[in-house]
CSV table of C-alpha atoms in Angstrom, one decimal:
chain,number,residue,atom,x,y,z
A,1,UNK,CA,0.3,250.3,193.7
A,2,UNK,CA,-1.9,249.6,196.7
A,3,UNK,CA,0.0,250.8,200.2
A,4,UNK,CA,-0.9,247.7,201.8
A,5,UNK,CA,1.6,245.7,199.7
A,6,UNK,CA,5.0,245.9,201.4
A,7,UNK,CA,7.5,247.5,200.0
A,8,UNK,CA,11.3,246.5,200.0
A,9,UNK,CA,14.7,248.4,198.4
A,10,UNK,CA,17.5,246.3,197.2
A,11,UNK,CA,20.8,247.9,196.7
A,12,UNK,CA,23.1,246.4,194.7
A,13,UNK,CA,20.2,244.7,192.7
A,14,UNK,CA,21.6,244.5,189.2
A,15,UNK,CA,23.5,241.2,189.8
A,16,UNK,CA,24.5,238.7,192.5
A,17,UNK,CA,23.1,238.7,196.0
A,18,UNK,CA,21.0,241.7,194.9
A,19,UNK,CA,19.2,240.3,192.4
A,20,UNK,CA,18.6,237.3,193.9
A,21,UNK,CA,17.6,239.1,196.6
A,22,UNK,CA,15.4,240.9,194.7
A,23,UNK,CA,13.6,237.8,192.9
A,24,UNK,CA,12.9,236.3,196.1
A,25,UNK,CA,11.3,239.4,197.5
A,26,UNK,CA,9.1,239.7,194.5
A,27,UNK,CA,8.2,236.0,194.4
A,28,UNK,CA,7.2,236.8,197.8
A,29,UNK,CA,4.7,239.3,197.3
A,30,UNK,CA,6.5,242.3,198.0
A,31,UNK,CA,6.7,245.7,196.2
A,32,UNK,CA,10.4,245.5,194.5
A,33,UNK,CA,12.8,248.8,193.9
A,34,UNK,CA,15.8,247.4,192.4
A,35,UNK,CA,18.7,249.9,192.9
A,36,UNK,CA,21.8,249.9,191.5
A,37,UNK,CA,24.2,252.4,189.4
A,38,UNK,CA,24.1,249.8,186.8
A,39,UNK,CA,21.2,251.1,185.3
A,40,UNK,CA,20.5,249.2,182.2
A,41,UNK,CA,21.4,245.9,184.6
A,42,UNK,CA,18.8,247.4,187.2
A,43,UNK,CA,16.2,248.1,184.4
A,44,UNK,CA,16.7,244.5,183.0
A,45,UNK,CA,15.6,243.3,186.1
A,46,UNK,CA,12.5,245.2,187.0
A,47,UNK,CA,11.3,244.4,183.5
A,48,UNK,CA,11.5,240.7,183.9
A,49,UNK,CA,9.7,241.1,187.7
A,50,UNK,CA,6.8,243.3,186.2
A,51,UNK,CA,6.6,241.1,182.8
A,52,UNK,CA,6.3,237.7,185.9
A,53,UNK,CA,3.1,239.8,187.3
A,54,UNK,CA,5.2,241.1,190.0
A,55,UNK,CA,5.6,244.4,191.0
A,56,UNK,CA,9.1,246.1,190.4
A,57,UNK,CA,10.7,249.4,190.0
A,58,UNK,CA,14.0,250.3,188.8
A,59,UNK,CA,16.4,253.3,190.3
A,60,UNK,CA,19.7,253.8,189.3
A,61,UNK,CA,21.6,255.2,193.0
A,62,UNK,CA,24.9,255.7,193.8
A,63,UNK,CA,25.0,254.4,197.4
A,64,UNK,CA,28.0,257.0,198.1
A,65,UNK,CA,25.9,259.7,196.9
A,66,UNK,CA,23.8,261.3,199.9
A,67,UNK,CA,21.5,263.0,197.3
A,68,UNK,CA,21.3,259.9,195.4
A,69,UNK,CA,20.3,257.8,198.4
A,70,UNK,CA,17.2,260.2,199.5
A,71,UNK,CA,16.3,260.2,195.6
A,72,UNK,CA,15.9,256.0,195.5
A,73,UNK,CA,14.2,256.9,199.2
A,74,UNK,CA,11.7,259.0,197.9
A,75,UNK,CA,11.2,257.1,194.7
A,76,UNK,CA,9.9,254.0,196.7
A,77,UNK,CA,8.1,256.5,198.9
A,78,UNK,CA,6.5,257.9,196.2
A,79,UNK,CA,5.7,254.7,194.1
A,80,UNK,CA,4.3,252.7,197.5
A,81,UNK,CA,3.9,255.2,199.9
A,82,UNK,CA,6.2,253.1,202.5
A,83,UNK,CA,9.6,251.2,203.0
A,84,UNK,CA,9.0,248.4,205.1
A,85,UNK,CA,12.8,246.9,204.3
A,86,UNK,CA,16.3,248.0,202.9
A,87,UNK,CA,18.6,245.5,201.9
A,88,UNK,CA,22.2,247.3,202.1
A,89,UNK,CA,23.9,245.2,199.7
A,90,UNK,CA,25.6,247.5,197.2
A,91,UNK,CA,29.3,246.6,197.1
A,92,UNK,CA,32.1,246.9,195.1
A,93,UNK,CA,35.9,245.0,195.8
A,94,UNK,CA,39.3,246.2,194.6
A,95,UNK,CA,42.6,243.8,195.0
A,96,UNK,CA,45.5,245.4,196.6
A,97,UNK,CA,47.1,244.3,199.8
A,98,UNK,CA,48.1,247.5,202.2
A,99,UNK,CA,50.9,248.2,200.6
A,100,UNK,CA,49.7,248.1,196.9
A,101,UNK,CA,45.9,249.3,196.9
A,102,UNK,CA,45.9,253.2,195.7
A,103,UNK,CA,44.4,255.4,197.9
A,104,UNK,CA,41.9,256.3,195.5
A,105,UNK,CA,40.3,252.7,195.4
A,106,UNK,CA,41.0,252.5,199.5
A,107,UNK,CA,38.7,255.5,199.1
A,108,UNK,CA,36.1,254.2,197.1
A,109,UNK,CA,35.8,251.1,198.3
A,110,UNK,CA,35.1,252.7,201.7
A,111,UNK,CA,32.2,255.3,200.5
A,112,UNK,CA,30.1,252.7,198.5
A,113,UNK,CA,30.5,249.9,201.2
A,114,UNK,CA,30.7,251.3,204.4
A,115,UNK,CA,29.3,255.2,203.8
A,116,UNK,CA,26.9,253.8,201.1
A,117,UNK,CA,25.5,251.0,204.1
A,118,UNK,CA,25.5,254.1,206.4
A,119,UNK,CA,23.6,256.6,203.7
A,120,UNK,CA,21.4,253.7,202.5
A,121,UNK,CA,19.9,253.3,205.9
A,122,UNK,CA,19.8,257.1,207.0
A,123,UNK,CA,17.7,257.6,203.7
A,124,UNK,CA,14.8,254.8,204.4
A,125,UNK,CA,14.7,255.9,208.4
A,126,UNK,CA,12.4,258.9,208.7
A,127,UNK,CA,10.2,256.9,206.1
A,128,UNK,CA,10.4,253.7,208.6
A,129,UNK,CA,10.0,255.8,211.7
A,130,UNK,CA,7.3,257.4,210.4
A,131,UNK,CA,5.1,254.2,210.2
A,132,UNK,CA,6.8,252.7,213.5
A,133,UNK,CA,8.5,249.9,211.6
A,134,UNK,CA,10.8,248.5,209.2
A,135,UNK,CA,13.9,246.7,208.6
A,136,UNK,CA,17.1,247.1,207.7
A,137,UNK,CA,19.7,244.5,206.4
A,138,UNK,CA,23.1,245.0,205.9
A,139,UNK,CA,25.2,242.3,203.9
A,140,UNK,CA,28.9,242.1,205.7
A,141,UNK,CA,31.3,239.6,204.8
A,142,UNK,CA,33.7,237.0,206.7
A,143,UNK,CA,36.5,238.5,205.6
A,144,UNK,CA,34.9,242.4,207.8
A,145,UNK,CA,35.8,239.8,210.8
A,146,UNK,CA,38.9,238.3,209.7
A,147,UNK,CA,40.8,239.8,206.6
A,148,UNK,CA,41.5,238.5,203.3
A,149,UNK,CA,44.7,238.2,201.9
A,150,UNK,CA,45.1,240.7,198.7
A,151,UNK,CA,41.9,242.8,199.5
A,152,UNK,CA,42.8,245.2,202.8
A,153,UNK,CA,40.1,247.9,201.3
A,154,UNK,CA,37.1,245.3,200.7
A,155,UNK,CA,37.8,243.5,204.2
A,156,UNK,CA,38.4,247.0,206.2
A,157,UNK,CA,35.1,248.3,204.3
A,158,UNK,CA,33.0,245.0,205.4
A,159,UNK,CA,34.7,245.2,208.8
A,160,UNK,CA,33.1,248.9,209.1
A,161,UNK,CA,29.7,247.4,208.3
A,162,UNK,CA,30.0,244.9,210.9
């Protein structure tokens, strides 16, 4: 892979936003890592970039997983030599109003949305300040500004990444 092509890491890249975000990335030119824990999703996806001619490479992260993070860091790092831009988008929603959501999922929903944003970003930075530039995205939610009825964890967790 040449290190003049720009490199980008998409969280969350096995489905939705992610991959989409992903595609357009790719159709763009960039150098793709598609991350994501769903790693046969996340595999599917770099194969059908790299069989288009683009250039894509699959890592399976856990966003709430600090060593995980620096891993799909260091990956890129090592497949590009640079990160030029993250997209935080890894995400995950439970239903439960205050008074019903378990504290478990309250929990979870909080480390891979708002610790996974905050671990995401603090693995790509030294890369990124290293080459004095780079981007990176976060993807929030309406409902971080305003609440959602039936999902205090997911709108609490997007409120934190606002």
């Amino acid at each position: 892979m040449p290190t003049d092509t720009p490199c980008v890491i998409v969280t969350g890249a096995a489905s939705g936003i992610g991959r989409t975000t992903a595609q357009r990335f790719a159709a763009d030119g960039w150098a793709v890592v598609c991350a994501d824990r769903d790693a046969a999703g996340v595999q599917t996806l770099a194969d059908d970039l790299n069989t288009a001619g683009h250039a894509a490479l699959a890592v399976t992260v856990d966003v709430a997983d600090e060593a995980a993070t620096i891993a799909m860091a260091t990956a890129a790092i090592d497949w590009t030599g640079r990160i030029d831009a993250t997209i935080a988008n890894a995400g995950i929603m439970v239903e439960g109003d205050a008074l019903s959501v378990s504290v478990a999922d309250w929990q979870r929903v909080m480390q891979v949305n708002a610790t996974g944003a905050f671990l995401t970003a603090r693995a790509v930075l030294p890369q990124m300040q290293a080459q004095g530039a780079g981007a990176i995205v976060f993807t929030a939610s309406t409902v971080g500004l305003s609440g959602m009825k039936g999902v205090a964890a997911y709108s609490a967790s997007k409120g934190a990444v606002i």
